[in-house]
Tab-separated table of C-alpha atoms in Angstrom:
chain	number	residue	atom	x	y	z
A	1	ALA	CA	33.002	-19.587	0.241
A	2	GLU	CA	33.552	-18.670	-3.415
A	3	LEU	CA	30.076	-19.858	-4.381
A	4	ARG	CA	28.621	-17.896	-1.460
A	5	ASP	CA	30.435	-14.736	-2.559
A	6	GLU	CA	29.297	-15.249	-6.141
A	7	LEU	CA	25.693	-15.404	-4.950
A	8	LEU	CA	26.121	-12.522	-2.511
A	9	PHE	CA	27.725	-10.159	-5.012
A	10	SER	CA	25.431	-10.927	-7.930
A	11	GLU	CA	23.434	-7.783	-8.621
A	12	PRO	CA	19.690	-8.516	-8.232
A	13	GLU	CA	17.329	-7.523	-11.034
A	14	SER	CA	15.384	-5.258	-8.683
A	15	SER	CA	15.026	-4.365	-5.029
A	16	TYR	CA	13.279	-6.685	-2.595
A	17	LEU	CA	10.055	-4.788	-3.282
A	18	GLY	CA	9.988	-5.905	-6.899
A	19	ASP	CA	7.587	-4.347	-9.390
A	20	CYS	CA	4.079	-3.004	-8.979
A	21	PRO	CA	1.895	-5.978	-10.046
A	22	ILE	CA	-0.325	-3.650	-12.081
A	23	CYS	CA	2.018	-1.468	-14.164
A	24	MET	CA	5.144	-3.652	-13.697
A	25	ILE	CA	7.273	-0.572	-12.892
A	26	PRO	CA	9.797	-1.059	-10.044
A	27	LEU	CA	8.357	0.040	-6.723
A	28	SER	CA	9.967	3.013	-5.009
A	29	LEU	CA	12.030	2.447	-1.870
A	30	ASP	CA	10.003	5.297	-0.362
A	31	PRO	CA	7.153	3.586	1.549
A	32	GLU	CA	5.034	6.719	1.142
A	33	LYS	CA	4.765	6.010	-2.594
A	34	SER	CA	3.010	2.649	-2.397
A	35	THR	CA	0.318	0.825	-0.433
A	36	MET	CA	0.031	-2.756	0.786
A	37	MET	CA	-3.501	-4.049	0.228
A	38	SER	CA	-4.980	-5.796	3.272
A	39	CYS	CA	-6.979	-8.207	1.107
A	40	CYS	CA	-4.122	-9.796	-0.863
A	41	SER	CA	-0.935	-8.260	0.609
A	42	LYS	CA	0.075	-6.930	-2.798
A	43	VAL	CA	2.019	-3.667	-2.787
A	44	ILE	CA	0.551	-1.241	-5.320
A	45	CYS	CA	2.273	1.940	-6.484
A	46	ASP	CA	0.523	5.254	-5.844
A	47	GLY	CA	0.053	5.819	-9.573
A	48	CYS	CA	-1.968	2.651	-10.030
A	49	SER	CA	-3.893	3.272	-6.805
A	50	HIS	CA	-4.816	6.749	-8.039
A	51	ALA	CA	-5.823	5.444	-11.476
A	52	ASN	CA	-8.020	2.842	-9.809
A	53	LYS	CA	-9.763	5.504	-7.701
A	54	ILE	CA	-10.499	7.588	-10.800
A	55	ARG	CA	-11.790	4.576	-12.738
A	56	GLU	CA	-14.101	3.549	-9.913
A	57	ALA	CA	-15.167	7.025	-8.815
A	58	SER	CA	-18.859	6.200	-9.177
A	59	LEU	CA	-18.533	2.570	-8.059
A	60	ASN	CA	-17.736	0.736	-4.866
A	61	SER	CA	-13.941	0.840	-4.704
A	62	SER	CA	-12.130	-2.447	-5.109
A	63	CYS	CA	-8.540	-3.633	-4.848
A	64	PRO	CA	-6.599	-2.766	-8.031
A	65	PHE	CA	-5.098	-6.262	-8.030
A	66	CYS	CA	-7.550	-8.889	-6.721
A	67	ARG	CA	-10.681	-6.736	-7.280
A	68	GLU	CA	-12.103	-7.514	-3.827
A	69	LEU	CA	-14.155	-4.631	-2.448
A	70	LEU	CA	-12.046	-2.397	-0.220
A	71	PRO	CA	-12.836	-2.386	3.503
A	72	THR	CA	-14.881	0.540	4.752
A	73	THR	CA	-13.586	0.496	8.341
A	74	MET	CA	-10.198	0.012	10.021
A	75	GLU	CA	-11.641	-2.968	11.895
A	76	GLU	CA	-12.554	-4.715	8.658
A	77	SER	CA	-9.143	-3.923	7.177
A	78	GLU	CA	-7.436	-5.368	10.247
A	79	LYS	CA	-9.504	-8.564	10.060
A	80	ARG	CA	-8.499	-9.087	6.443
A	81	ARG	CA	-4.859	-8.478	7.229
A	82	MET	CA	-4.910	-10.968	10.085
A	83	LYS	CA	-6.381	-13.567	7.745
A	84	ARG	CA	-3.278	-13.120	5.584
A	85	VAL	CA	-1.101	-13.519	8.668
A	86	GLU	CA	-2.941	-16.693	9.670
A	87	VAL	CA	-2.218	-18.316	6.295
A	88	ASN	CA	1.483	-17.434	6.641
A	89	ASP	CA	1.582	-14.763	3.967
A	90	PRO	CA	5.224	-13.572	4.358
A	91	ALA	CA	4.528	-9.936	3.486
A	92	ALA	CA	1.628	-9.740	5.935
A	93	MET	CA	3.629	-11.488	8.651
A	94	THR	CA	6.526	-9.096	8.242
A	95	GLN	CA	4.191	-6.112	8.390
A	96	TRP	CA	2.577	-7.484	11.526
A	97	GLY	CA	6.002	-8.150	13.007
A	98	LEU	CA	6.996	-4.529	12.349
A	99	GLU	CA	3.936	-3.289	14.196
A	100	GLN	CA	4.737	-5.540	17.160
A	101	PHE	CA	8.313	-4.268	17.117
A	102	VAL	CA	7.146	-0.647	17.315
A	103	LYS	CA	5.007	-1.597	20.324
A	104	GLY	CA	8.026	-3.160	22.009
A	105	ASN	CA	6.745	-6.730	21.621
A	106	TYR	CA	10.131	-7.957	20.416
A	107	ILE	CA	9.590	-11.659	21.031
A	108	THR	CA	6.344	-11.665	19.035
A	109	ALA	CA	8.058	-9.643	16.315
A	110	PHE	CA	10.930	-12.143	16.266
A	111	GLU	CA	8.547	-15.065	15.847
A	112	HIS	CA	6.758	-13.469	12.897
A	113	PHE	CA	9.974	-12.292	11.248
A	114	THR	CA	11.443	-15.783	11.609
A	115	THR	CA	8.466	-17.416	9.902
A	116	ALA	CA	8.439	-14.824	7.111
A	117	ALA	CA	12.207	-15.115	6.622
A	118	GLY	CA	11.823	-18.868	6.309
A	119	LEU	CA	9.446	-18.168	3.435
A	120	GLY	CA	12.043	-15.988	1.727
A	121	ASP	CA	10.995	-12.490	2.784
A	122	ALA	CA	14.032	-10.181	2.496
A	123	MET	CA	12.597	-7.509	4.782
A	124	ALA	CA	12.060	-10.124	7.487
A	125	HIS	CA	15.724	-11.146	7.251
A	126	TYR	CA	16.716	-7.489	7.541
A	127	GLN	CA	14.580	-7.019	10.642
A	128	LEU	CA	15.971	-10.184	12.226
A	129	ALA	CA	19.475	-8.811	11.681
A	130	GLY	CA	18.480	-5.732	13.660
A	131	LEU	CA	17.082	-7.807	16.510
A	132	TYR	CA	20.313	-9.808	16.743
A	133	GLN	CA	22.399	-6.640	16.496
A	134	PHE	CA	20.729	-4.903	19.441
A	135	GLY	CA	19.594	-7.955	21.408
A	136	ARG	CA	15.893	-7.227	21.236
A	137	GLY	CA	13.854	-10.346	21.918
A	138	VAL	CA	17.004	-12.448	21.417
A	139	GLU	CA	20.582	-12.491	22.638
A	140	LYS	CA	23.030	-10.388	20.653
A	141	ASP	CA	24.676	-12.531	17.990
A	142	LYS	CA	26.992	-10.979	15.401
A	143	GLN	CA	27.158	-14.102	13.248
A	144	LYS	CA	23.383	-14.387	12.996
A	145	GLU	CA	23.124	-10.659	12.355
A	146	ILE	CA	25.496	-10.930	9.380
A	147	ARG	CA	23.836	-14.098	8.102
A	148	HIS	CA	20.446	-12.413	7.990
A	149	LEU	CA	21.912	-9.274	6.420
A	150	GLU	CA	23.431	-11.441	3.703
A	151	GLN	CA	20.144	-13.217	3.044
A	152	ALA	CA	18.354	-9.867	2.893
A	153	ALA	CA	20.993	-8.469	0.509
A	154	ILE	CA	20.715	-11.511	-1.754
A	155	GLY	CA	16.961	-10.899	-1.748
A	156	GLY	CA	17.508	-7.332	-2.951
A	157	HIS	CA	17.376	-5.285	0.263
A	158	PRO	CA	19.628	-2.222	-0.319
A	159	ASP	CA	19.840	-1.163	3.340
A	160	ALA	CA	21.014	-4.629	4.318
A	161	ARG	CA	23.713	-4.461	1.664
A	162	PHE	CA	24.688	-0.962	2.818
A	163	ASN	CA	25.191	-2.321	6.346
A	164	LEU	CA	27.230	-5.230	5.017
A	165	GLY	CA	29.418	-2.702	3.249
A	166	TRP	CA	30.106	-0.918	6.525
A	167	ASN	CA	30.895	-4.221	8.205
A	168	GLU	CA	33.439	-5.095	5.509
A	169	TRP	CA	34.902	-1.569	5.590
A	170	ASN	CA	35.368	-1.696	9.361
A	171	ASN	CA	37.054	-5.087	9.014
A	172	GLY	CA	39.480	-3.720	6.434
A	173	ASN	CA	37.857	-5.478	3.479
A	174	THR	CA	37.668	-2.367	1.330
A	175	GLU	CA	37.090	-4.140	-1.976
A	176	LYS	CA	34.057	-6.056	-0.684
A	177	ALA	CA	32.701	-2.946	1.000
A	178	VAL	CA	32.846	-1.030	-2.265
A	179	GLN	CA	31.209	-3.919	-4.117
A	180	HIS	CA	28.292	-3.858	-1.680
A	181	TRP	CA	27.880	-0.099	-1.962
A	182	ILE	CA	27.998	-0.134	-5.744
A	183	ILE	CA	25.136	-2.643	-5.839
A	184	SER	CA	23.036	-0.858	-3.194
A	185	ALA	CA	23.691	2.524	-4.846
A	186	ALA	CA	22.359	1.109	-8.119
A	187	GLN	CA	19.197	0.164	-6.206
A	188	GLY	CA	18.750	3.760	-5.059
A	189	GLN	CA	20.354	3.643	-1.606
A	190	ASP	CA	21.572	7.237	-1.232
A	191	GLU	CA	23.944	6.656	1.693
A	192	SER	CA	25.849	4.127	-0.410
A	193	ILE	CA	26.479	6.822	-3.011
A	194	LYS	CA	27.924	9.086	-0.307
A	195	ASN	CA	30.172	6.273	0.936
A	196	LEU	CA	31.406	5.575	-2.585
A	197	MET	CA	32.270	9.249	-3.006
A	198	PHE	CA	34.204	9.138	0.267
A	199	ALA	CA	35.989	5.936	-0.768
A	200	PHE	CA	36.913	7.574	-4.090
A	201	LYS	CA	38.402	10.588	-2.288
A	202	GLU	CA	40.369	8.202	-0.100
A	203	GLY	CA	41.716	6.490	-3.192
A	204	LYS	CA	39.893	3.229	-2.449
A	205	VAL	CA	37.900	3.321	-5.701
A	206	SER	CA	39.633	3.678	-9.063
């Protein structure tokens, strides 16, 4: 248990998104500020995407990372993305799972999240936690929910850590809750900052 806590409460170097593979600047938690490329499943920040468009203004646009020509139709983009899914690319599988989830295909989403989580994808673990929490595609299971939240948090997912903080707070484990929120706040999770302010007012944080 001590070794598990040591791993769980070790602050990750970055969020689960990591750095933009072009400029090596940490990717924003805001999904509107980056793009996943269908050709290689790399997530590129908007700055590098914009720079690439300017550089190739008079050329056929290519991926900023792998340099493959960008698809010209949605159909072509979808075919490329499915190729990444077929070779068990964890990022592509998680993305596909999210789309199935939105459509209400929870069992299919569960299958893709499970495969991606097995390959170490933090977002997939986070999504699995949600499925177990609400019983979508699986039976509700609090233990599995927490286990996946912990794996996602270890992988640098701030929302997963925020939820773990609430779980510890509701169970009376104030110190662990605050530890979780401090780490997720440092990753840019705004709600964790609000909770820390509340805990400070309540005298739970010195």
